[in-house]
């Protein structure tokens, strides 16, 4: 019996097992098994992968990147530039740590150079044409880097060649108001104006001068503006500190618009139509030359005439006079002219972008773009190679994960190493012109890291308000360099903060309303959500306009590693922050783009506009109601969308619903584009972030139109104010229409 | 033992069952069950549903729709227009057969009307101002419809008010060449020109005249151009046939651009900025009035002067002379003037679009838009109510399926009943301005059915080449009206065909290169894949410019049901065809948009351009190579995408891959937009399909620029040719970049 029972139990167990097997494998479930792609399409960002990425970002690798990038000067289209092209390609094509693919894209672009055989000359000449004084032609060497024959002579790119002389006057910053003021004290016709950097764009210093009959312009960096007043290279300036030596000269592009000047809105290919050079606008109409403050000191302190106003005074230990015009009677330069012999020439040259990609696994047709320019004026250790060093470290770590098969982003990542930025953001602008439609339809965001480290005090970020949140998330996860157990976020908030109605006290994120780096074409021409990230100053410690070696022959590896970021820990923090943001944008199931934060900025701008303009507009029967209604609607639908996101279980929703919401977020900024709103501003189409000269923290087109109308009082100018109000209302209401329930 | 065996078997069976149950329900499969949405996202169009739709489209319903729509005249913003608004809303909000939602959207638009209290007058007056002849003010009644007090007097909308008189001249069609020719034979200053419809736009007849000093214009429809020469209302014209009675007058909008004139690029809301009326361009600068051919006959046959050239002769049984200027010495009008007293006035009025939607189930953020205008000049039975009758029948059948729960489209469908089309496509243009971003990001296609039936011989379709295929698919499934076992496709191919390199002999699909109906803003401003569908003439049977009652008081239900489509079977065929296309666009897993067919058209245009222009361009060192390369690349990537589609099992792919391909197809036309390419043509941005005056079957900007350069010989004009070549090359290459592998 026991045996029978045992057999029964064994048999029963066997039958049960067979039954279980049949039931499990033999009978199809009423629901089909999930297709293999279901897991992929619902996968979210992997926090442990972000931690791994950040831990692998190596400051010493960044240092070695910088050393290699800055061996020789690499001005756009020079042999040094080609060396950096090859370096980028080698790194991005590396089989162990490279990207999926990398290549170069070439454009034939209009550049401007000094003539090495006929260096530009600035002299003081007596009435009998005797040369009494010659301005230094090249910066004084303190390190072998400055003696490299490839160091380009300081010059004003796009300033015309020409030979001109006249009595010297001091015109402060060369703003319209400066020349207007000066013109009230003397006849400016036939004079040469010396101006200091700041206050007006480079080209503007000459453009503003010409209508008054000024025939040449000098520009220098005043020690007060860059060196906190220090001037001596015996013990104060580089190589003793980060301050600019007396002979240092800021080079630069003296133009107003960005992109290749001969091919507006067209990619500058070999056969592309080029406008006649005489149709170029926004460049100096008269010769202009930048000089060092050691020479400016000699010239300015000898000037005759009345003392200039106190705001015009700089760091020299003399009174800045207007000029007689010309020099004091007591000066050795009495009755002498300043003479400019400028030999600049323009040339169409072949400039390369280097492009690299990591293909997305789930949404390859969605792009996160990360870029920086590659070209410099001289060695460009800080500008731009600090950013390039960071980009190379970031691609090394990510590339390795891709090559090892441990990671592939959900969306595609495009890296751009732009050419000829220094001449006017040319490489990035041509890229956006060539691929306009593709990029505007598919790009989730653009991350720009140009100068990665200006100084080592705190993070600085600018961008659309919608990316504030993802920058905060990232910075909370990165250790602040040189500080124990403080995050980049916690350090940042001490240096720059504001009170947000929604979030309380948070770090201040700036806006990208200018064209300071390669984000310009992405923001203003394409309307792509963008950001610019760097480490920067403690403003309580310096008033320098920018890091002092900017665009000079002193911006070298030695300078960067000694004075800007010894140990490269700030570089590392920027790489971790930018990479963290990049991976979140590429991998998150739901895009980390927040439309309610955008609403907050629009409300800010609206309040300012109402405070500044409403009374006057009401008197003219121009209503601000449509603008108010549009902002209110935007706020409401943004809140509605956010609520829908918060209350949805996106990982279990149809992937087309997630895609739909992501498309709403991705395309939000496109709704603010209007290609006709700013006919006089090349490629500015974003009606919220366009540049403005009115200096008000509000909608740029409205602010500029209002300022113009207030000045002129013309009905036609008040009409323009009304026009810009309508453009804005329609754009913001149109943006709201893209955020509301899709149908 | 048997009992034990039996118990054992029973127990074993029970245990097995338990095992099976455990195995089936108790243990999760290693692969998860498919989420419920997997079936939805991979579902394709249902052919049986299309068959059901087509069988339910009822010609008698269409007839009753037309009867109701045409009870009273319904010119834009009149009480009759409001009645049609209410009708649309009632139908679309019907709980049994309506749409998910329907509403009105209002715009304040700039319109032009005659003054009912001061009718426009055209008279012949003697030197002593005696009225010798008065042109008929209203059309002669043959049916109570013509006696409706709401029938608007014939007038030229946007022609200025004014009182002017002068000697009459005959200026043929009022083309620039006509006035130039006439001016060579006489001094035109102070004359009144009589012109016939055709050859030039309505406004152009006055705009072209003014520079020669002409002070007023008359326009009429010549019997040769509309009536195959017939003129008598005793037995030839309506009510005896479809031909235009002698007193019939074509009304129309005498403007050049489309959309509300006071709010360019802005939706015309209450507070929107309006340009000063004196800044309006493209409207007649001098008084102009349309008249019937019975009056034109009296005037023209009395004209003095030499006989006009043979191409200027029309259908009257007299010689068309140029005019002395003025009348023959032998005429009772000898030495008399023609006098125009025009009282037109402009007014900003509230015009409504009626919108209706069916929400998409899977991709609600993808829109198929179907539209037609609602406003007419008088009763508008054919223009536009034939199309509106079709639209209402289509929404009835689809709405019923939605309300019954038997169908919901994959993508959303938007129906638009546009207002104020007759005044310049205003309702549809304002809609695209208001929702520009949302529509351009999400719209799959726009289907326009305005005049559904011009005549009952054959289908006519125009559109982007990429929709040729889906139109063919649909027309093969629809029976040709009045023909046994012949499809609309087979009938069509007999009337209009061409030989395609890829497909052999196929029906000819036209291009939408003008602004003839509400597709204009979708094609030219938004770059949305569009089509226009109707039934039309047998051109071997009539030379009529258009159906003869066009824009007259004779375009009534009586006219349409008696002479255009008795039985409404052609209306039914159009409804079936358009609905079939609509459902395919809304429901297909893969969008039925074919990029290789687009390539064929580009190649056609390229070949024509090379033949016409290359020799001359080579001589001027302007290369056509970039354009050739761009078209070749477009062809290659289109073929590659098509091959990828053919070789993919899309129903089993990730839905994001299908979406990606669909996005490539949906957005294809957006790549051809350039908002700066045609600064002188309002809202024309599509560089392939923009209007052109050169009359060549090739790229419009290139053709127009070439014609201008050839005439002027100016370098600056040849530069424009080069510019347009670059614009085209970049657009086509940019389009190719959107079709190539996404990364």
XYZ file of N, CA and C in Angstrom, chain B residues 600-698:
297
model
N 10.877 62.112 -60.047
C 10.596 62.154 -61.484
C 10.250 63.572 -61.940
N 9.459 64.266 -61.148
C 9.107 65.647 -61.514
C 10.320 66.568 -61.449
N 11.163 66.359 -60.443
C 12.364 67.194 -60.344
C 13.266 66.962 -61.555
N 13.372 65.710 -61.962
C 14.195 65.402 -63.141
C 13.624 66.063 -64.403
N 12.317 66.020 -64.520
C 11.643 66.703 -65.632
C 11.988 68.183 -65.658
N 11.832 68.813 -64.520
C 12.128 70.246 -64.403
C 13.601 70.504 -64.710
N 14.460 69.630 -64.212
C 15.897 69.804 -64.439
C 16.211 69.715 -65.929
N 15.666 68.704 -66.581
C 15.951 68.531 -68.012
C 15.518 69.756 -68.810
N 14.343 70.248 -68.477
C 13.878 71.453 -69.167
C 14.820 72.623 -68.904
N 15.232 72.774 -67.675
C 16.128 73.890 -67.320
C 17.459 73.764 -68.045
N 17.997 72.562 -68.099
C 19.283 72.368 -68.772
C 19.139 72.697 -70.261
N 18.073 72.194 -70.860
C 17.858 72.476 -72.288
C 17.715 73.965 -72.564
N 16.992 74.637 -71.711
C 16.703 76.044 -71.978
C 17.853 76.977 -71.614
N 18.584 76.632 -70.548
C 19.455 77.656 -69.957
C 20.950 77.327 -69.973
N 21.302 76.062 -70.112
C 22.692 75.701 -69.797
C 23.725 76.396 -70.677
N 23.463 76.460 -71.977
C 24.460 77.047 -72.890
C 24.769 78.482 -72.480
N 23.720 79.242 -72.316
C 23.885 80.650 -71.942
C 24.553 80.788 -70.572
N 24.177 79.927 -69.633
C 24.763 80.019 -68.291
C 26.239 79.650 -68.312
N 26.589 78.632 -69.099
C 28.005 78.258 -69.206
C 28.820 79.432 -69.727
N 28.274 80.130 -70.708
C 28.987 81.279 -71.259
C 29.221 82.343 -70.191
N 28.348 82.372 -69.188
C 28.500 83.348 -68.107
C 29.165 82.750 -66.883
N 29.732 81.559 -67.046
C 30.460 80.879 -65.961
C 29.582 80.599 -64.744
N 28.300 80.356 -65.023
C 27.405 79.942 -63.940
C 27.138 78.454 -64.138
N 27.527 77.672 -63.147
C 27.451 76.223 -63.302
C 26.092 75.681 -62.875
N 25.559 74.770 -63.678
C 24.341 74.068 -63.278
C 24.652 72.745 -62.559
N 25.943 72.451 -62.390
C 26.320 71.165 -61.778
C 25.720 70.960 -60.388
N 25.776 71.966 -59.496
C 25.200 71.718 -58.167
C 23.720 71.323 -58.241
N 22.971 71.919 -59.160
C 21.556 71.564 -59.301
C 21.417 70.129 -59.808
N 22.247 69.785 -60.803
C 22.195 68.407 -61.310
C 22.538 67.407 -60.207
N 23.590 67.730 -59.466
C 23.993 66.812 -58.393
C 22.905 66.678 -57.335
N 22.255 67.786 -57.035
C 21.210 67.737 -56.009
C 20.049 66.850 -56.467
N 19.644 66.996 -57.727
C 18.530 66.189 -58.230
C 18.935 64.716 -58.274
N 20.149 64.448 -58.708
C 20.629 63.062 -58.731
C 20.635 62.464 -57.328
N 21.114 63.257 -56.386
C 21.144 62.744 -55.010
C 19.729 62.496 -54.502
N 18.823 63.425 -54.799
C 17.431 63.254 -54.371
C 16.869 61.953 -54.937
N 17.093 61.733 -56.225
C 16.634 60.500 -56.873
C 17.199 59.267 -56.162
N 18.480 59.301 -55.877
C 19.121 58.132 -55.263
C 18.589 57.851 -53.865
N 18.481 58.883 -53.055
C 18.029 58.632 -51.682
C 16.545 58.286 -51.657
N 15.781 58.828 -52.595
C 14.354 58.458 -52.683
C 14.241 56.972 -53.017
N 15.059 56.524 -53.977
C 15.056 55.106 -54.330
C 15.476 54.237 -53.154
N 16.469 54.714 -52.437
C 16.963 53.978 -51.279
C 15.884 53.865 -50.204
N 15.177 54.974 -49.965
C 14.108 54.949 -48.953
C 12.982 54.021 -49.403
N 12.615 54.117 -50.665
C 11.565 53.230 -51.184
C 11.951 51.764 -51.048
N 13.213 51.476 -51.342
C 13.677 50.091 -51.231
C 13.613 49.618 -49.780
N 14.022 50.488 -48.894
C 13.978 50.158 -47.461
C 12.545 49.884 -47.034
N 11.603 50.704 -47.516
C 10.196 50.503 -47.173
C 9.704 49.158 -47.730
N 10.049 48.897 -48.993
C 9.568 47.653 -49.631
C 10.093 46.415 -48.934
N 11.313 46.504 -48.430
C 11.938 45.312 -47.852
C 11.756 45.224 -46.346
N 10.965 46.155 -45.770
C 10.725 46.098 -44.322
C 9.364 45.482 -44.054
N 9.278 44.781 -42.935
C 7.997 44.251 -42.488
C 7.462 45.235 -41.449
N 6.884 46.324 -41.943
C 6.589 47.452 -41.059
C 5.613 47.088 -39.941
N 4.725 46.151 -40.205
C 3.748 45.779 -39.176
C 4.423 45.133 -37.974
N 5.646 44.625 -38.185
C 6.339 44.008 -37.059
C 7.555 44.793 -36.593
N 7.708 45.984 -37.139
C 8.803 46.854 -36.715
C 8.379 47.669 -35.499
N 9.364 48.242 -34.828
C 8.992 49.175 -33.770
C 8.182 50.324 -34.371
N 7.144 50.733 -33.679
C 6.309 51.823 -34.209
C 7.104 53.112 -34.391
N 8.213 53.238 -33.697
C 9.024 54.445 -33.870
C 9.770 54.420 -35.191
N 10.019 53.237 -35.725
C 10.636 53.184 -37.054
C 9.617 53.596 -38.121
N 8.400 53.103 -37.975
C 7.354 53.486 -38.931
C 7.114 54.988 -38.854
N 7.067 55.484 -37.635
C 6.853 56.919 -37.443
C 7.990 57.729 -38.084
N 9.191 57.216 -37.945
C 10.351 57.909 -38.503
C 10.234 58.031 -40.021
N 9.887 56.918 -40.659
C 9.716 56.941 -42.121
C 8.564 57.865 -42.499
N 7.471 57.750 -41.765
C 6.331 58.616 -42.056
C 6.684 60.094 -41.884
N 7.495 60.387 -40.881
C 7.927 61.774 -40.700
C 8.767 62.227 -41.894
N 9.604 61.347 -42.391
C 10.394 61.712 -43.572
C 9.479 62.053 -44.741
N 8.434 61.236 -44.922
C 7.510 61.453 -46.033
C 6.644 62.690 -45.795
N 6.144 62.812 -44.574
C 5.271 63.945 -44.257
C 5.989 65.276 -44.434
N 7.242 65.320 -44.024
C 7.954 66.602 -43.976
C 8.722 66.916 -45.255
N 8.640 66.005 -46.215
C 9.422 66.188 -47.444
C 9.265 67.571 -48.054
N 8.029 68.006 -48.220
C 7.822 69.289 -48.887
C 8.310 70.483 -48.073
N 8.390 70.314 -46.761
C 8.873 71.432 -45.939
C 10.288 71.838 -46.341
N 11.057 70.864 -46.827
C 12.451 71.140 -47.183
C 12.564 72.084 -48.369
N 11.494 72.238 -49.113
C 11.533 73.105 -50.293
C 11.135 74.551 -49.979
N 10.878 74.825 -48.718
C 10.479 76.186 -48.355
C 11.689 77.092 -48.192
N 11.567 78.289 -48.681
C 12.579 79.318 -48.437
C 11.846 80.648 -48.314
N 11.761 81.166 -47.092
C 10.930 82.354 -46.881
C 11.513 83.625 -47.491
N 12.728 83.543 -48.012
C 13.368 84.739 -48.548
C 13.548 84.687 -50.061
N 13.153 83.592 -50.693
C 13.463 83.412 -52.114
C 12.637 84.324 -53.029
N 11.433 84.641 -52.609
C 10.536 85.423 -53.478
C 10.028 86.655 -52.736
N 10.892 87.613 -52.490
C 10.483 88.745 -51.642
C 9.299 89.525 -52.218
N 9.091 89.442 -53.517
C 8.009 90.236 -54.103
C 6.693 89.456 -54.204
N 6.719 88.168 -53.817
C 5.491 87.367 -53.935
C 4.994 86.971 -52.552
N 3.884 87.537 -52.135
C 3.383 87.305 -50.792
C 3.155 85.818 -50.507
N 3.804 85.331 -49.435
C 3.582 83.984 -48.895
C 4.004 82.859 -49.839
N 4.673 83.179 -50.916
C 5.225 82.127 -51.770
C 6.602 81.739 -51.239
N 6.708 80.522 -50.738
C 7.966 80.068 -50.146
C 8.451 78.753 -50.749
N 7.602 78.070 -51.492
C 7.955 76.740 -52.008
C 8.719 76.935 -53.315
N 10.005 76.574 -53.311
C 10.849 76.925 -54.459
C 10.589 76.037 -55.677
N 9.839 74.956 -55.522
C 9.520 74.114 -56.681
C 8.188 74.535 -57.313
N 7.234 74.919 -56.500
C 5.877 75.129 -57.030
C 5.410 76.576 -57.013
N 6.264 77.507 -56.692
C 5.848 78.915 -56.695
C 5.305 79.306 -58.067
N 4.487 80.330 -58.095
C 3.972 80.818 -59.369
C 5.116 81.401 -60.182
N 4.925 81.433 -61.468
C 5.961 81.928 -62.367
C 5.305 82.638 -63.517
N 5.958 83.661 -64.029
C 5.399 84.342 -65.191
C 6.138 83.974 -66.476
N 7.162 83.145 -66.343
C 7.992 82.845 -67.520
C 7.327 81.827 -68.454
N 6.336 81.093 -67.931
C 5.636 80.143 -68.788
C 6.462 78.949 -69.219
N 7.441 78.554 -68.399
C 8.239 77.370 -68.716
C 7.955 76.288 -67.678
N 7.967 75.031 -68.108
C 7.687 73.930 -67.199
C 8.964 73.558 -66.444
N 9.424 74.501 -65.640
C 10.642 74.239 -64.859
C 10.607 75.089 -63.589
